[in-house]
PDB file of C-alpha atoms in Angstrom:
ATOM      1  CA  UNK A  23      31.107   2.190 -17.463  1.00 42.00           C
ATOM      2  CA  UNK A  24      29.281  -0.625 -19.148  1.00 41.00           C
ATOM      3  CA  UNK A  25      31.207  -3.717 -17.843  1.00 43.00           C
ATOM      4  CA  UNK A  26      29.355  -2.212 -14.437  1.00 38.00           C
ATOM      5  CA  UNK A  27      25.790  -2.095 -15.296  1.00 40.00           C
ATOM      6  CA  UNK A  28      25.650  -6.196 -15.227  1.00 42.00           C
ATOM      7  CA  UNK A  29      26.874  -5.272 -11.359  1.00 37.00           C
ATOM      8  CA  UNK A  30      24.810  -2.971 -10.570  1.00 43.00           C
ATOM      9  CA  UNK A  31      21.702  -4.823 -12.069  1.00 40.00           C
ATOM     10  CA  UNK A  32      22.825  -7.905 -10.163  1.00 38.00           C
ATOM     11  CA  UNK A  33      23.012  -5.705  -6.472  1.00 42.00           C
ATOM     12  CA  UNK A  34      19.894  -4.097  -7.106  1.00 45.00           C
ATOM     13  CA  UNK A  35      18.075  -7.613  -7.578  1.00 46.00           C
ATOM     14  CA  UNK A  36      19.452  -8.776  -4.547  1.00 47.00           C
ATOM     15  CA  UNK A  37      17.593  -6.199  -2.693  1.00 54.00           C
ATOM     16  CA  UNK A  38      13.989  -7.377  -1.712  1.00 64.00           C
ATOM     17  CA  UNK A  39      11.348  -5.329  -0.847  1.00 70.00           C
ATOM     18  CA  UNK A  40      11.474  -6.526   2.459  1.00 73.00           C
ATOM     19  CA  UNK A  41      15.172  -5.427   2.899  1.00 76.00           C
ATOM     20  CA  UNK A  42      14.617  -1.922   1.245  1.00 79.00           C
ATOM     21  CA  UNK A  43      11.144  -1.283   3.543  1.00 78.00           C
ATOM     22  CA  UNK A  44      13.221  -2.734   6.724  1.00 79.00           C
ATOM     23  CA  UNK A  45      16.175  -0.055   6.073  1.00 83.00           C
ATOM     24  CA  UNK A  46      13.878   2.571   5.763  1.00 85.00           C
ATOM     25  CA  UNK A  47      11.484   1.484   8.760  1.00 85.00           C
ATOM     26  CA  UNK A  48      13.731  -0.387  11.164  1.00 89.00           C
ATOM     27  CA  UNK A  49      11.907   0.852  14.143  1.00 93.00           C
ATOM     28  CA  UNK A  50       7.872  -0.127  13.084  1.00 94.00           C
ATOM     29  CA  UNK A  51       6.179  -3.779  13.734  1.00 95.00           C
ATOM     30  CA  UNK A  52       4.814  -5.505  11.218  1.00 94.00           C
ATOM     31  CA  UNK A  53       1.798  -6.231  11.237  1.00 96.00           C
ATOM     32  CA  UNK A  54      -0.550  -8.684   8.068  1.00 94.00           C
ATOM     33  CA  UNK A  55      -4.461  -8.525   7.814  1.00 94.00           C
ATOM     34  CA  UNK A  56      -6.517 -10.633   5.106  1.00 91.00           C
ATOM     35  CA  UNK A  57      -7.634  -8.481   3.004  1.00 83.00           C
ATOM     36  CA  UNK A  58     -11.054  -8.795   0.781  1.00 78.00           C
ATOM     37  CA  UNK A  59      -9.207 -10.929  -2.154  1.00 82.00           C
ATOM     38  CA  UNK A  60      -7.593 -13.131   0.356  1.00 86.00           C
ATOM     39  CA  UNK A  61      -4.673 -11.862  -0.062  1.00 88.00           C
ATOM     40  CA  UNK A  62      -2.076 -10.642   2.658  1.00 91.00           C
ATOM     41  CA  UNK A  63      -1.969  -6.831   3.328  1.00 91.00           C
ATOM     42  CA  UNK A  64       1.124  -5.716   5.374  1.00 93.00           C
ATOM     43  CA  UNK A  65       1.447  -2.366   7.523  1.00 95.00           C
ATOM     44  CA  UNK A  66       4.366  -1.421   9.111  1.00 95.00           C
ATOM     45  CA  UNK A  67       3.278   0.737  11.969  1.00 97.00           C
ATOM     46  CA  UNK A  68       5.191   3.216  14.506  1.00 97.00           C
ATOM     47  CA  UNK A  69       5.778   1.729  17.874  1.00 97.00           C
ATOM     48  CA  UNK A  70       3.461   2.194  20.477  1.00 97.00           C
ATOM     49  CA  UNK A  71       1.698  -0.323  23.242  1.00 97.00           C
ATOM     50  CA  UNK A  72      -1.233   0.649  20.378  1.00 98.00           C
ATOM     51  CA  UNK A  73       0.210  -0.676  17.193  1.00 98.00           C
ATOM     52  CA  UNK A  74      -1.888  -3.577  16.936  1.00 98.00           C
ATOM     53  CA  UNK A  75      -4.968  -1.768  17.612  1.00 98.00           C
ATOM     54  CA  UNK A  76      -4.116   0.922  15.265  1.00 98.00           C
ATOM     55  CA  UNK A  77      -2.801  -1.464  12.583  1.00 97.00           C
ATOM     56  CA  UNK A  78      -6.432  -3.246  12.552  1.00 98.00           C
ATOM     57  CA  UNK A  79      -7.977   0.346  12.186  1.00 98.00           C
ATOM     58  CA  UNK A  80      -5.568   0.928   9.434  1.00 97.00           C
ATOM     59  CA  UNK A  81      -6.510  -1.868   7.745  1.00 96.00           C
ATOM     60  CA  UNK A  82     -10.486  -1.396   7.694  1.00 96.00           C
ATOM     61  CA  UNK A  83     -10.172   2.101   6.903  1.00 97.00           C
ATOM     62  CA  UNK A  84      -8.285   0.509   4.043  1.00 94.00           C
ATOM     63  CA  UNK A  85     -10.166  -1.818   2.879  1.00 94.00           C
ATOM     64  CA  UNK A  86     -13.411   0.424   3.514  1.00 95.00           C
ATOM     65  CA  UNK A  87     -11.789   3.297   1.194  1.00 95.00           C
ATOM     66  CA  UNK A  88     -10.481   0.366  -1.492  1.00 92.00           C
ATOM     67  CA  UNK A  89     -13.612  -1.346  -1.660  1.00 92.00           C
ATOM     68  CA  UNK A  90     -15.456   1.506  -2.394  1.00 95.00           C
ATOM     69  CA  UNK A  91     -13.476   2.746  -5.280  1.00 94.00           C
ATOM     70  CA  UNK A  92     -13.850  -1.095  -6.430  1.00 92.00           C
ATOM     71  CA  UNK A  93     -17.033  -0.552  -6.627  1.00 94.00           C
ATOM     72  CA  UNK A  94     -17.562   2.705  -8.081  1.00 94.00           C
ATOM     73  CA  UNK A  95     -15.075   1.383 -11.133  1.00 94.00           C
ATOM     74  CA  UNK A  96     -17.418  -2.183 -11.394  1.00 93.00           C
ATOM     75  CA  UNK A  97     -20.120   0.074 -11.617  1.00 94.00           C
ATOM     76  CA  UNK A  98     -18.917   2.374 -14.486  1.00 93.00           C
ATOM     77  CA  UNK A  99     -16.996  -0.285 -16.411  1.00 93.00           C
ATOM     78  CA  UNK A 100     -21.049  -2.239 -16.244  1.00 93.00           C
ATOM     79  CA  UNK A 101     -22.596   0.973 -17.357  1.00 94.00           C
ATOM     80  CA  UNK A 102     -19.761   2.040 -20.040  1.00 94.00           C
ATOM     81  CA  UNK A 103     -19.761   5.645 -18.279  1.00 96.00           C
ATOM     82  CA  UNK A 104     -15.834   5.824 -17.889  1.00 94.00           C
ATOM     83  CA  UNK A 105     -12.842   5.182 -20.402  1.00 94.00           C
ATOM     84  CA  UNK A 106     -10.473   2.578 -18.464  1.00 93.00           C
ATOM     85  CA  UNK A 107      -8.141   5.667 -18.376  1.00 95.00           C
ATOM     86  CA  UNK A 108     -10.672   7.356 -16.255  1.00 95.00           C
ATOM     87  CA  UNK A 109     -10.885   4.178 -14.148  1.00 94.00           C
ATOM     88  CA  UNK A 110      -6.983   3.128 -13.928  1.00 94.00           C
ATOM     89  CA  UNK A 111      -6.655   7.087 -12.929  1.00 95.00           C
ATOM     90  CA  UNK A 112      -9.469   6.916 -10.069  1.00 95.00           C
ATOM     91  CA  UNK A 113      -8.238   3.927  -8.504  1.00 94.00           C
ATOM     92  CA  UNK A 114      -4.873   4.713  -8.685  1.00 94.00           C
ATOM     93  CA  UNK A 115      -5.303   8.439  -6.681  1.00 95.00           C
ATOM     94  CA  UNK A 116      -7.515   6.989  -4.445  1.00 94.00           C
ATOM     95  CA  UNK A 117      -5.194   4.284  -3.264  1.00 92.00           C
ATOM     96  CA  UNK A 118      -2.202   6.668  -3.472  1.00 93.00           C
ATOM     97  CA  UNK A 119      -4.404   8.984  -1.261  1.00 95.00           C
ATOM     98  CA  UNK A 120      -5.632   6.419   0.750  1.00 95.00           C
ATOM     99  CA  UNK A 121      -2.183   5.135   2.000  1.00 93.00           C
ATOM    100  CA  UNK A 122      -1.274   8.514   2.699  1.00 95.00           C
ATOM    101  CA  UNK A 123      -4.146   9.319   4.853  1.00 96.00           C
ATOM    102  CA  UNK A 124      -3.270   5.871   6.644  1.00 96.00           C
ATOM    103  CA  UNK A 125       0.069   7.000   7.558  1.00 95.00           C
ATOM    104  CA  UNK A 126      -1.378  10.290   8.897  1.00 97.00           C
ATOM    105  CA  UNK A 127      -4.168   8.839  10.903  1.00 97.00           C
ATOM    106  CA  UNK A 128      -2.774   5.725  12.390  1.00 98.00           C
ATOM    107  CA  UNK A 129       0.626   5.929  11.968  1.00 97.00           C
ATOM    108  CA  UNK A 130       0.814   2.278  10.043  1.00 97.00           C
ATOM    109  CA  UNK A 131       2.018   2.649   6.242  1.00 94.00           C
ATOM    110  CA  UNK A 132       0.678  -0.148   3.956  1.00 92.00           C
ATOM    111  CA  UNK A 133       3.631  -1.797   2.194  1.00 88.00           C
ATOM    112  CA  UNK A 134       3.777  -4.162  -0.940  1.00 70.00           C
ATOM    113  CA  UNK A 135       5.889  -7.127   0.996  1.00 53.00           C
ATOM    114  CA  UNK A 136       4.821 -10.375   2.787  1.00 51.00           C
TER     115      UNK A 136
END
């Protein structure tokens, strides 16, 4: 059984994100926004003659919800009102929540690939 793990390790790095969100999404268009740190945010969204439209509404309502729990955390880590566990756990369930509501709303699911 160990003479495979080397194997296995190798075939799982072969798989990119990209190939792993493309298997599970083949049907949704890709769409990429700037996002507030300049970096590229990607949604894959369902089809529709409205996927761009509803990809750009996915991606302000995004970076509306993000930026606000951005700033709530600068705030508190300023002030010294929060533990950085109290922080890391905000931002994490409200980016977790906010990419479900995303989905539900416009149908686009923000992914981690370029």
């Amino acid at each position: 059984m160990t003479r495979f793990v080397p194997l296995i390790a190798l075939l799982l790095a072969a798989c990119s994100t990209d190939a792993i969100v493309n298997t599970a999404y083949p049907d949704r268009a890709r769409f990429g926004f700037a996002n507030a740190s300049g970096d590229q945010s990607t949604y894959l969204c369902a089809p529709g003659a409205d996927a761009k439209a509803r990809a750009t509404q996915a991606h302000r309502y995004t970076e509306a919800r993000l930026g606000k729990v951005a700033d709530w955390a600068a705030n508190h880590i300023v002030n010294g009102t929060a533990t950085s566990t109290q922080i890391s756990r905000r931002i994490n369930a409200e980016a977790e929540a906010t990419v479900k509501e995303t989905e539900k709303r416009y149908q686009c699911l923000l992914i981690d690939a370029e």
